[in-house]
Amino acid sequence: MQPLFSSDDIARRLTEMGQQLANDYAERRLTVVSVLSGAILFTADLIRVVGLPLKLEFLRASSYRGTATSPGELQVECLGDLSALAGRDVLIVDDIFDTGRTLERIIERLNEARPRSLKTAVLLWKTERRQTSLVPDYYGFQIPDRFVVGYGLDFDGDYRHLPGVYALDEPGS
Ligand code: IMP
Ligand code: MG
């Protein structure tokens, strides 16, 4: 495993993101919607550095990667009441933007709740793999097309607990 970002790198970047979000969402009615399970560490750290009053909701998204994926095959399961998002300034927090299909589908679903605004924040953005016109509104780091684990990200359920982010595979493999 090759280290990409240490816990210190992440903490420093999150402080910057937190300041940006604190400016952008001051005087707003912020609801953070965290995408389980990958975004748990990122969400926990980010909401503490934003330092604004906010509400926290969760959803689970399961994609069928490696199959003939179309947006309709992505399941989005809201764990709370979707109507709680009406009129709120909603920030979706996810671990990684890869093809963007998952966030695209989540946005489609959450828009049904008529939030006042709907934006996205991801820790990592794999810029080479984007398959939609969507781009994340806030991101921590842009990364090349490598499979990464740690800080919430898993490979087959493992490595989520690691405090930093690591590339699992070798370039080109
Ligand atoms: P997308 O729909 O292609 O953007 O995929 C997003 C989801 O795929 C993420 O929320 C992750 O759960 C998973 N994913 C994509 N790339 C990686 C990776 O490098 N490591 C771990 N999970 C990943
Ligand atoms: Mg995910």
mmCIF file with all atom_site columns, C-alpha atoms and ligand atoms in Angstrom:
data_model
loop_
_atom_site.group_PDB
_atom_site.id
_atom_site.type_symbol
_atom_site.label_atom_id
_atom_site.label_alt_id
_atom_site.label_comp_id
_atom_site.label_asym_id
_atom_site.label_entity_id
_atom_site.label_seq_id
_atom_site.pdbx_PDB_ins_code
_atom_site.Cartn_x
_atom_site.Cartn_y
_atom_site.Cartn_z
_atom_site.occupancy
_atom_site.B_iso_or_equiv
_atom_site.pdbx_formal_charge
_atom_site.auth_seq_id
_atom_site.auth_comp_id
_atom_site.auth_asym_id
_atom_site.auth_atom_id
_atom_site.pdbx_PDB_model_num
ATOM   1   C  CA  . MET A 1 1   ? 0.000   0.000  0.000   1.00 0.00 ? 1   MET A CA  1
ATOM   2   C  CA  . GLN A 1 2   ? 1.325   3.395  -0.942  1.00 0.00 ? 2   GLN A CA  1
ATOM   3   C  CA  . PRO A 1 3   ? 0.553   6.290  1.419   1.00 0.00 ? 3   PRO A CA  1
ATOM   4   C  CA  . LEU A 1 4   ? -1.189  9.170  -0.375  1.00 0.00 ? 4   LEU A CA  1
ATOM   5   C  CA  . PHE A 1 5   ? -2.477  11.416 2.420   1.00 0.00 ? 5   PHE A CA  1
ATOM   6   C  CA  . SER A 1 6   ? -1.556  11.202 6.101   1.00 0.00 ? 6   SER A CA  1
ATOM   7   C  CA  . SER A 1 7   ? -3.990  12.041 8.869   1.00 0.00 ? 7   SER A CA  1
ATOM   8   C  CA  . ASP A 1 8   ? -2.131  15.372 9.237   1.00 0.00 ? 8   ASP A CA  1
ATOM   9   C  CA  . ASP A 1 9   ? -2.542  16.122 5.500   1.00 0.00 ? 9   ASP A CA  1
ATOM   10  C  CA  . ILE A 1 10  ? -6.254  15.393 5.828   1.00 0.00 ? 10  ILE A CA  1
ATOM   11  C  CA  . ALA A 1 11  ? -6.663  17.471 8.982   1.00 0.00 ? 11  ALA A CA  1
ATOM   12  C  CA  . ARG A 1 12  ? -4.937  20.467 7.357   1.00 0.00 ? 12  ARG A CA  1
ATOM   13  C  CA  . ARG A 1 13  ? -7.099  20.263 4.247   1.00 0.00 ? 13  ARG A CA  1
ATOM   14  C  CA  . LEU A 1 14  ? -10.274 19.812 6.281   1.00 0.00 ? 14  LEU A CA  1
ATOM   15  C  CA  . THR A 1 15  ? -9.502  22.974 8.215   1.00 0.00 ? 15  THR A CA  1
ATOM   16  C  CA  . GLU A 1 16  ? -9.455  24.863 4.895   1.00 0.00 ? 16  GLU A CA  1
ATOM   17  C  CA  . MET A 1 17  ? -12.649 23.193 3.695   1.00 0.00 ? 17  MET A CA  1
ATOM   18  C  CA  . GLY A 1 18  ? -14.292 23.943 7.038   1.00 0.00 ? 18  GLY A CA  1
ATOM   19  C  CA  . GLN A 1 19  ? -13.485 27.646 6.733   1.00 0.00 ? 19  GLN A CA  1
ATOM   20  C  CA  . GLN A 1 20  ? -14.875 27.754 3.203   1.00 0.00 ? 20  GLN A CA  1
ATOM   21  C  CA  . LEU A 1 21  ? -18.071 25.983 4.293   1.00 0.00 ? 21  LEU A CA  1
ATOM   22  C  CA  . ALA A 1 22  ? -18.408 28.191 7.373   1.00 0.00 ? 22  ALA A CA  1
ATOM   23  C  CA  . ASN A 1 23  ? -18.348 31.248 5.061   1.00 0.00 ? 23  ASN A CA  1
ATOM   24  C  CA  . ASP A 1 24  ? -20.681 29.784 2.469   1.00 0.00 ? 24  ASP A CA  1
ATOM   25  C  CA  . TYR A 1 25  ? -23.229 28.443 4.963   1.00 0.00 ? 25  TYR A CA  1
ATOM   26  C  CA  . ALA A 1 26  ? -23.223 31.204 7.573   1.00 0.00 ? 26  ALA A CA  1
ATOM   27  C  CA  . GLU A 1 27  ? -26.835 32.257 8.274   1.00 0.00 ? 27  GLU A CA  1
ATOM   28  C  CA  . ARG A 1 28  ? -28.069 29.236 6.284   1.00 0.00 ? 28  ARG A CA  1
ATOM   29  C  CA  . ARG A 1 29  ? -30.123 26.296 7.493   1.00 0.00 ? 29  ARG A CA  1
ATOM   30  C  CA  . LEU A 1 30  ? -27.527 23.593 6.912   1.00 0.00 ? 30  LEU A CA  1
ATOM   31  C  CA  . THR A 1 31  ? -28.313 19.892 6.822   1.00 0.00 ? 31  THR A CA  1
ATOM   32  C  CA  . VAL A 1 32  ? -25.412 17.562 6.151   1.00 0.00 ? 32  VAL A CA  1
ATOM   33  C  CA  . VAL A 1 33  ? -26.429 14.283 4.517   1.00 0.00 ? 33  VAL A CA  1
ATOM   34  C  CA  . SER A 1 34  ? -23.662 11.749 5.039   1.00 0.00 ? 34  SER A CA  1
ATOM   35  C  CA  . VAL A 1 35  ? -23.350 8.811  2.653   1.00 0.00 ? 35  VAL A CA  1
ATOM   36  C  CA  . LEU A 1 36  ? -22.767 5.568  4.565   1.00 0.00 ? 36  LEU A CA  1
ATOM   37  C  CA  . SER A 1 37  ? -20.483 3.856  5.133   1.00 0.00 ? 37  SER A CA  1
ATOM   38  C  CA  . GLY A 1 38  ? -17.487 5.407  3.403   1.00 0.00 ? 38  GLY A CA  1
ATOM   39  C  CA  . ALA A 1 39  ? -18.084 8.988  4.517   1.00 0.00 ? 39  ALA A CA  1
ATOM   40  C  CA  . ILE A 1 40  ? -18.314 8.393  8.262   1.00 0.00 ? 40  ILE A CA  1
ATOM   41  C  CA  . LEU A 1 41  ? -14.809 9.512  9.213   1.00 0.00 ? 41  LEU A CA  1
ATOM   42  C  CA  . PHE A 1 42  ? -14.828 12.430 6.758   1.00 0.00 ? 42  PHE A CA  1
ATOM   43  C  CA  . THR A 1 43  ? -18.251 13.546 7.986   1.00 0.00 ? 43  THR A CA  1
ATOM   44  C  CA  . ALA A 1 44  ? -17.308 13.309 11.661  1.00 0.00 ? 44  ALA A CA  1
ATOM   45  C  CA  . ASP A 1 45  ? -14.179 15.417 11.161  1.00 0.00 ? 45  ASP A CA  1
ATOM   46  C  CA  . LEU A 1 46  ? -15.690 17.885 8.694   1.00 0.00 ? 46  LEU A CA  1
ATOM   47  C  CA  . ILE A 1 47  ? -18.725 18.839 10.774  1.00 0.00 ? 47  ILE A CA  1
ATOM   48  C  CA  . ARG A 1 48  ? -16.459 19.594 13.732  1.00 0.00 ? 48  ARG A CA  1
ATOM   49  C  CA  . VAL A 1 49  ? -14.289 22.011 11.760  1.00 0.00 ? 49  VAL A CA  1
ATOM   50  C  CA  . VAL A 1 50  ? -17.229 23.747 10.040  1.00 0.00 ? 50  VAL A CA  1
ATOM   51  C  CA  . GLY A 1 51  ? -18.350 24.898 13.461  1.00 0.00 ? 51  GLY A CA  1
ATOM   52  C  CA  . LEU A 1 52  ? -21.839 25.996 12.373  1.00 0.00 ? 52  LEU A CA  1
ATOM   53  C  CA  . PRO A 1 53  ? -25.129 24.748 13.775  1.00 0.00 ? 53  PRO A CA  1
ATOM   54  C  CA  . LEU A 1 54  ? -26.350 21.974 11.496  1.00 0.00 ? 54  LEU A CA  1
ATOM   55  C  CA  . LYS A 1 55  ? -28.541 18.911 11.295  1.00 0.00 ? 55  LYS A CA  1
ATOM   56  C  CA  . LEU A 1 56  ? -27.180 15.532 10.296  1.00 0.00 ? 56  LEU A CA  1
ATOM   57  C  CA  . GLU A 1 57  ? -28.919 12.877 8.197   1.00 0.00 ? 57  GLU A CA  1
ATOM   58  C  CA  . PHE A 1 58  ? -27.692 9.638  6.646   1.00 0.00 ? 58  PHE A CA  1
ATOM   59  C  CA  . LEU A 1 59  ? -28.315 7.657  3.525   1.00 0.00 ? 59  LEU A CA  1
ATOM   60  C  CA  . ARG A 1 60  ? -26.916 4.482  2.093   1.00 0.00 ? 60  ARG A CA  1
ATOM   61  C  CA  . ALA A 1 61  ? -26.057 4.125  -1.580  1.00 0.00 ? 61  ALA A CA  1
ATOM   62  C  CA  . SER A 1 62  ? -25.234 0.789  -3.102  1.00 0.00 ? 62  SER A CA  1
ATOM   63  C  CA  . SER A 1 63  ? -23.871 0.661  -6.603  1.00 0.00 ? 63  SER A CA  1
ATOM   64  C  CA  . TYR A 1 64  ? -23.318 -2.420 -8.667  1.00 0.00 ? 64  TYR A CA  1
ATOM   65  C  CA  . ARG A 1 65  ? -19.853 -1.696 -9.920  1.00 0.00 ? 65  ARG A CA  1
ATOM   66  C  CA  . GLY A 1 66  ? -18.322 -3.908 -12.589 1.00 0.00 ? 66  GLY A CA  1
ATOM   67  C  CA  . THR A 1 67  ? -21.719 -4.751 -14.020 1.00 0.00 ? 67  THR A CA  1
ATOM   68  C  CA  . ALA A 1 68  ? -23.513 -2.812 -16.740 1.00 0.00 ? 68  ALA A CA  1
ATOM   69  C  CA  . THR A 1 69  ? -24.100 0.105  -14.417 1.00 0.00 ? 69  THR A CA  1
ATOM   70  C  CA  . SER A 1 70  ? -26.802 2.589  -15.221 1.00 0.00 ? 70  SER A CA  1
ATOM   71  C  CA  . PRO A 1 71  ? -28.118 5.209  -12.794 1.00 0.00 ? 71  PRO A CA  1
ATOM   72  C  CA  . GLY A 1 72  ? -31.303 3.204  -12.339 1.00 0.00 ? 72  GLY A CA  1
ATOM   73  C  CA  . GLU A 1 73  ? -29.323 0.333  -10.838 1.00 0.00 ? 73  GLU A CA  1
ATOM   74  C  CA  . LEU A 1 74  ? -27.990 2.460  -7.994  1.00 0.00 ? 74  LEU A CA  1
ATOM   75  C  CA  . GLN A 1 75  ? -30.039 2.010  -4.867  1.00 0.00 ? 75  GLN A CA  1
ATOM   76  C  CA  . VAL A 1 76  ? -30.415 5.049  -2.589  1.00 0.00 ? 76  VAL A CA  1
ATOM   77  C  CA  . GLU A 1 77  ? -31.837 4.291  0.836   1.00 0.00 ? 77  GLU A CA  1
ATOM   78  C  CA  . CYS A 1 78  ? -32.622 7.286  3.053   1.00 0.00 ? 78  CYS A CA  1
ATOM   79  C  CA  . LEU A 1 79  ? -32.361 6.372  6.720   1.00 0.00 ? 79  LEU A CA  1
ATOM   80  C  CA  . GLY A 1 80  ? -34.320 9.371  7.990   1.00 0.00 ? 80  GLY A CA  1
ATOM   81  C  CA  . ASP A 1 81  ? -37.395 11.178 6.740   1.00 0.00 ? 81  ASP A CA  1
ATOM   82  C  CA  . LEU A 1 82  ? -36.711 12.770 3.350   1.00 0.00 ? 82  LEU A CA  1
ATOM   83  C  CA  . SER A 1 83  ? -39.249 15.529 4.086   1.00 0.00 ? 83  SER A CA  1
ATOM   84  C  CA  . ALA A 1 84  ? -36.894 16.880 6.804   1.00 0.00 ? 84  ALA A CA  1
ATOM   85  C  CA  . LEU A 1 85  ? -34.789 18.302 3.942   1.00 0.00 ? 85  LEU A CA  1
ATOM   86  C  CA  . ALA A 1 86  ? -37.519 20.598 2.599   1.00 0.00 ? 86  ALA A CA  1
ATOM   87  C  CA  . GLY A 1 87  ? -36.357 24.222 2.603   1.00 0.00 ? 87  GLY A CA  1
ATOM   88  C  CA  . ARG A 1 88  ? -32.944 23.302 4.047   1.00 0.00 ? 88  ARG A CA  1
ATOM   89  C  CA  . ASP A 1 89  ? -29.504 24.030 2.597   1.00 0.00 ? 89  ASP A CA  1
ATOM   90  C  CA  . VAL A 1 90  ? -28.393 20.466 2.036   1.00 0.00 ? 90  VAL A CA  1
ATOM   91  C  CA  . LEU A 1 91  ? -24.769 19.389 1.709   1.00 0.00 ? 91  LEU A CA  1
ATOM   92  C  CA  . ILE A 1 92  ? -24.211 15.789 0.621   1.00 0.00 ? 92  ILE A CA  1
ATOM   93  C  CA  . VAL A 1 93  ? -20.954 14.468 2.092   1.00 0.00 ? 93  VAL A CA  1
ATOM   94  C  CA  . ASP A 1 94  ? -19.380 11.442 0.414   1.00 0.00 ? 94  ASP A CA  1
ATOM   95  C  CA  . ASP A 1 95  ? -15.981 9.788  0.498   1.00 0.00 ? 95  ASP A CA  1
ATOM   96  C  CA  . ILE A 1 96  ? -15.032 9.811  -3.171  1.00 0.00 ? 96  ILE A CA  1
ATOM   97  C  CA  . PHE A 1 97  ? -16.217 11.073 -6.549  1.00 0.00 ? 97  PHE A CA  1
ATOM   98  C  CA  . ASP A 1 98  ? -15.248 8.387  -9.053  1.00 0.00 ? 98  ASP A CA  1
ATOM   99  C  CA  . THR A 1 99  ? -17.546 8.222  -12.092 1.00 0.00 ? 99  THR A CA  1
ATOM   100 C  CA  . GLY A 1 100 ? -19.979 10.564 -10.345 1.00 0.00 ? 100 GLY A CA  1
ATOM   101 C  CA  . ARG A 1 101 ? -22.923 8.234  -10.977 1.00 0.00 ? 101 ARG A CA  1
ATOM   102 C  CA  . THR A 1 102 ? -23.615 7.695  -7.287  1.00 0.00 ? 102 THR A CA  1
ATOM   103 C  CA  . LEU A 1 103 ? -23.774 11.392 -6.439  1.00 0.00 ? 103 LEU A CA  1
ATOM   104 C  CA  . GLU A 1 104 ? -25.834 12.060 -9.545  1.00 0.00 ? 104 GLU A CA  1
ATOM   105 C  CA  . ARG A 1 105 ? -28.399 9.504  -8.419  1.00 0.00 ? 105 ARG A CA  1
ATOM   106 C  CA  . ILE A 1 106 ? -28.375 10.799 -4.816  1.00 0.00 ? 106 ILE A CA  1
ATOM   107 C  CA  . ILE A 1 107 ? -28.956 14.377 -6.016  1.00 0.00 ? 107 ILE A CA  1
ATOM   108 C  CA  . GLU A 1 108 ? -31.879 13.224 -8.155  1.00 0.00 ? 108 GLU A CA  1
ATOM   109 C  CA  . ARG A 1 109 ? -33.394 11.498 -5.139  1.00 0.00 ? 109 ARG A CA  1
ATOM   110 C  CA  . LEU A 1 110 ? -32.819 14.313 -2.622  1.00 0.00 ? 110 LEU A CA  1
ATOM   111 C  CA  . ASN A 1 111 ? -34.198 16.937 -4.994  1.00 0.00 ? 111 ASN A CA  1
ATOM   112 C  CA  . GLU A 1 112 ? -37.578 15.247 -4.567  1.00 0.00 ? 112 GLU A CA  1
ATOM   113 C  CA  . ALA A 1 113 ? -37.548 16.648 -1.012  1.00 0.00 ? 113 ALA A CA  1
ATOM   114 C  CA  . ARG A 1 114 ? -37.324 20.231 -2.346  1.00 0.00 ? 114 ARG A CA  1
ATOM   115 C  CA  . PRO A 1 115 ? -34.297 21.493 -0.427  1.00 0.00 ? 115 PRO A CA  1
ATOM   116 C  CA  . ARG A 1 116 ? -33.509 25.219 -0.675  1.00 0.00 ? 116 ARG A CA  1
ATOM   117 C  CA  . SER A 1 117 ? -30.082 24.328 -2.073  1.00 0.00 ? 117 SER A CA  1
ATOM   118 C  CA  . LEU A 1 118 ? -28.237 21.087 -2.736  1.00 0.00 ? 118 LEU A CA  1
ATOM   119 C  CA  . LYS A 1 119 ? -24.454 20.803 -2.963  1.00 0.00 ? 119 LYS A CA  1
ATOM   120 C  CA  . THR A 1 120 ? -21.825 18.107 -2.681  1.00 0.00 ? 120 THR A CA  1
ATOM   121 C  CA  . ALA A 1 121 ? -18.603 17.716 -0.707  1.00 0.00 ? 121 ALA A CA  1
ATOM   122 C  CA  . VAL A 1 122 ? -16.222 14.798 -1.235  1.00 0.00 ? 122 VAL A CA  1
ATOM   123 C  CA  . LEU A 1 123 ? -12.855 14.019 0.291   1.00 0.00 ? 123 LEU A CA  1
ATOM   124 C  CA  . LEU A 1 124 ? -11.385 12.628 -2.926  1.00 0.00 ? 124 LEU A CA  1
ATOM   125 C  CA  . TRP A 1 125 ? -12.063 13.327 -6.594  1.00 0.00 ? 125 TRP A CA  1
ATOM   126 C  CA  . LYS A 1 126 ? -10.787 10.879 -9.240  1.00 0.00 ? 126 LYS A CA  1
ATOM   127 C  CA  . THR A 1 127 ? -10.854 13.433 -12.019 1.00 0.00 ? 127 THR A CA  1
ATOM   128 C  CA  . GLU A 1 128 ? -9.984  11.026 -14.872 1.00 0.00 ? 128 GLU A CA  1
ATOM   129 C  CA  . ARG A 1 129 ? -13.027 8.802  -14.426 1.00 0.00 ? 129 ARG A CA  1
ATOM   130 C  CA  . ARG A 1 130 ? -15.888 11.295 -14.507 1.00 0.00 ? 130 ARG A CA  1
ATOM   131 C  CA  . GLN A 1 131 ? -18.889 10.051 -16.511 1.00 0.00 ? 131 GLN A CA  1
ATOM   132 C  CA  . THR A 1 132 ? -21.364 12.861 -15.883 1.00 0.00 ? 132 THR A CA  1
ATOM   133 C  CA  . SER A 1 133 ? -21.495 16.624 -16.301 1.00 0.00 ? 133 SER A CA  1
ATOM   134 C  CA  . LEU A 1 134 ? -21.603 16.876 -12.512 1.00 0.00 ? 134 LEU A CA  1
ATOM   135 C  CA  . VAL A 1 135 ? -18.560 18.114 -10.578 1.00 0.00 ? 135 VAL A CA  1
ATOM   136 C  CA  . PRO A 1 136 ? -18.270 18.201 -6.779  1.00 0.00 ? 136 PRO A CA  1
ATOM   137 C  CA  . ASP A 1 137 ? -18.891 21.638 -5.235  1.00 0.00 ? 137 ASP A CA  1
ATOM   138 C  CA  . TYR A 1 138 ? -16.256 21.020 -2.553  1.00 0.00 ? 138 TYR A CA  1
ATOM   139 C  CA  . TYR A 1 139 ? -13.452 18.471 -2.567  1.00 0.00 ? 139 TYR A CA  1
ATOM   140 C  CA  . GLY A 1 140 ? -10.445 17.671 -0.435  1.00 0.00 ? 140 GLY A CA  1
ATOM   141 C  CA  . PHE A 1 141 ? -7.958  16.276 -2.933  1.00 0.00 ? 141 PHE A CA  1
ATOM   142 C  CA  . GLN A 1 142 ? -7.901  15.408 -6.624  1.00 0.00 ? 142 GLN A CA  1
ATOM   143 C  CA  . ILE A 1 143 ? -6.348  11.985 -7.253  1.00 0.00 ? 143 ILE A CA  1
ATOM   144 C  CA  . PRO A 1 144 ? -5.368  9.901  -10.291 1.00 0.00 ? 144 PRO A CA  1
ATOM   145 C  CA  . ASP A 1 145 ? -7.193  6.704  -11.228 1.00 0.00 ? 145 ASP A CA  1
ATOM   146 C  CA  . ARG A 1 146 ? -5.934  4.496  -8.384  1.00 0.00 ? 146 ARG A CA  1
ATOM   147 C  CA  . PHE A 1 147 ? -7.960  2.331  -6.027  1.00 0.00 ? 147 PHE A CA  1
ATOM   148 C  CA  . VAL A 1 148 ? -7.682  3.934  -2.600  1.00 0.00 ? 148 VAL A CA  1
ATOM   149 C  CA  . VAL A 1 149 ? -8.490  2.776  0.926   1.00 0.00 ? 149 VAL A CA  1
ATOM   150 C  CA  . GLY A 1 150 ? -8.445  4.171  4.447   1.00 0.00 ? 150 GLY A CA  1
ATOM   151 C  CA  . TYR A 1 151 ? -10.146 7.054  6.240   1.00 0.00 ? 151 TYR A CA  1
ATOM   152 C  CA  . GLY A 1 152 ? -13.519 5.401  5.640   1.00 0.00 ? 152 GLY A CA  1
ATOM   153 C  CA  . LEU A 1 153 ? -12.783 3.947  2.200   1.00 0.00 ? 153 LEU A CA  1
ATOM   154 C  CA  . ASP A 1 154 ? -12.776 0.175  1.964   1.00 0.00 ? 154 ASP A CA  1
ATOM   155 C  CA  . PHE A 1 155 ? -11.746 -2.723 -0.193  1.00 0.00 ? 155 PHE A CA  1
ATOM   156 C  CA  . ASP A 1 156 ? -14.233 -5.522 0.391   1.00 0.00 ? 156 ASP A CA  1
ATOM   157 C  CA  . GLY A 1 157 ? -15.085 -4.043 3.799   1.00 0.00 ? 157 GLY A CA  1
ATOM   158 C  CA  . ASP A 1 158 ? -11.489 -3.798 5.019   1.00 0.00 ? 158 ASP A CA  1
ATOM   159 C  CA  . TYR A 1 159 ? -9.209  -0.804 5.777   1.00 0.00 ? 159 TYR A CA  1
ATOM   160 C  CA  . ARG A 1 160 ? -11.910 1.733  6.675   1.00 0.00 ? 160 ARG A CA  1
ATOM   161 C  CA  . HIS A 1 161 ? -10.319 2.394  10.070  1.00 0.00 ? 161 HIS A CA  1
ATOM   162 C  CA  . LEU A 1 162 ? -6.933  3.560  8.740   1.00 0.00 ? 162 LEU A CA  1
ATOM   163 C  CA  . PRO A 1 163 ? -6.305  7.217  9.703   1.00 0.00 ? 163 PRO A CA  1
ATOM   164 C  CA  . GLY A 1 164 ? -4.722  8.047  6.326   1.00 0.00 ? 164 GLY A CA  1
ATOM   165 C  CA  . VAL A 1 165 ? -5.487  7.330  2.658   1.00 0.00 ? 165 VAL A CA  1
ATOM   166 C  CA  . TYR A 1 166 ? -3.480  4.689  0.755   1.00 0.00 ? 166 TYR A CA  1
ATOM   167 C  CA  . ALA A 1 167 ? -3.395  3.506  -2.857  1.00 0.00 ? 167 ALA A CA  1
ATOM   168 C  CA  . LEU A 1 168 ? -3.967  -0.232 -2.945  1.00 0.00 ? 168 LEU A CA  1
ATOM   169 C  CA  . ASP A 1 169 ? -2.932  -1.140 -6.452  1.00 0.00 ? 169 ASP A CA  1
ATOM   170 C  CA  . GLU A 1 170 ? 0.133   -0.286 -8.516  1.00 0.00 ? 170 GLU A CA  1
ATOM   171 C  CA  . PRO A 1 171 ? -0.188  2.269  -11.314 1.00 0.00 ? 171 PRO A CA  1
ATOM   172 C  CA  . GLY A 1 172 ? -1.331  0.594  -14.524 1.00 0.00 ? 172 GLY A CA  1
ATOM   173 C  CA  . SER A 1 173 ? -2.236  -2.704 -12.839 1.00 0.00 ? 173 SER A CA  1
HETATM 174 P  P1  . IMP B 2 .   ? -19.065 6.580  -8.475  1.00 0.00 ? 1   IMP B P1  1
HETATM 175 O  O1  . IMP B 2 .   ? -20.554 6.375  -8.496  1.00 0.00 ? 1   IMP B O1  1
HETATM 176 O  O2  . IMP B 2 .   ? -18.390 5.885  -9.623  1.00 0.00 ? 1   IMP B O2  1
HETATM 177 O  O3  . IMP B 2 .   ? -18.632 8.001  -8.319  1.00 0.00 ? 1   IMP B O3  1
HETATM 178 O  O4  . IMP B 2 .   ? -18.555 5.728  -7.245  1.00 0.00 ? 1   IMP B O4  1
HETATM 179 C  C1  . IMP B 2 .   ? -18.575 6.202  -6.021  1.00 0.00 ? 1   IMP B C1  1
HETATM 180 C  C2  . IMP B 2 .   ? -18.477 5.091  -4.988  1.00 0.00 ? 1   IMP B C2  1
HETATM 181 O  O5  . IMP B 2 .   ? -17.642 3.987  -5.400  1.00 0.00 ? 1   IMP B O5  1
HETATM 182 C  C3  . IMP B 2 .   ? -17.819 5.679  -3.787  1.00 0.00 ? 1   IMP B C3  1
HETATM 183 O  O6  . IMP B 2 .   ? -18.761 6.260  -2.909  1.00 0.00 ? 1   IMP B O6  1
HETATM 184 C  C4  . IMP B 2 .   ? -17.106 4.489  -3.190  1.00 0.00 ? 1   IMP B C4  1
HETATM 185 O  O7  . IMP B 2 .   ? -17.995 3.794  -2.346  1.00 0.00 ? 1   IMP B O7  1
HETATM 186 C  C5  . IMP B 2 .   ? -16.761 3.604  -4.371  1.00 0.00 ? 1   IMP B C5  1
HETATM 187 N  N1  . IMP B 2 .   ? -15.371 3.829  -4.825  1.00 0.00 ? 1   IMP B N1  1
HETATM 188 C  C6  . IMP B 2 .   ? -14.963 4.411  -5.975  1.00 0.00 ? 1   IMP B C6  1
HETATM 189 N  N2  . IMP B 2 .   ? -13.628 4.447  -6.070  1.00 0.00 ? 1   IMP B N2  1
HETATM 190 C  C7  . IMP B 2 .   ? -13.156 3.884  -4.932  1.00 0.00 ? 1   IMP B C7  1
HETATM 191 C  C8  . IMP B 2 .   ? -11.821 3.648  -4.421  1.00 0.00 ? 1   IMP B C8  1
HETATM 192 O  O8  . IMP B 2 .   ? -10.789 3.954  -5.031  1.00 0.00 ? 1   IMP B O8  1
HETATM 193 N  N3  . IMP B 2 .   ? -11.764 3.057  -3.199  1.00 0.00 ? 1   IMP B N3  1
HETATM 194 C  C9  . IMP B 2 .   ? -12.855 2.697  -2.479  1.00 0.00 ? 1   IMP B C9  1
HETATM 195 N  N4  . IMP B 2 .   ? -14.113 2.904  -2.915  1.00 0.00 ? 1   IMP B N4  1
HETATM 196 C  C10 . IMP B 2 .   ? -14.263 3.490  -4.137  1.00 0.00 ? 1   IMP B C10 1
HETATM 197 MG MG  . MG  B 3 .   ? -19.577 5.188  -1.218  1.00 0.00 ? 2   MG  B MG  1
#
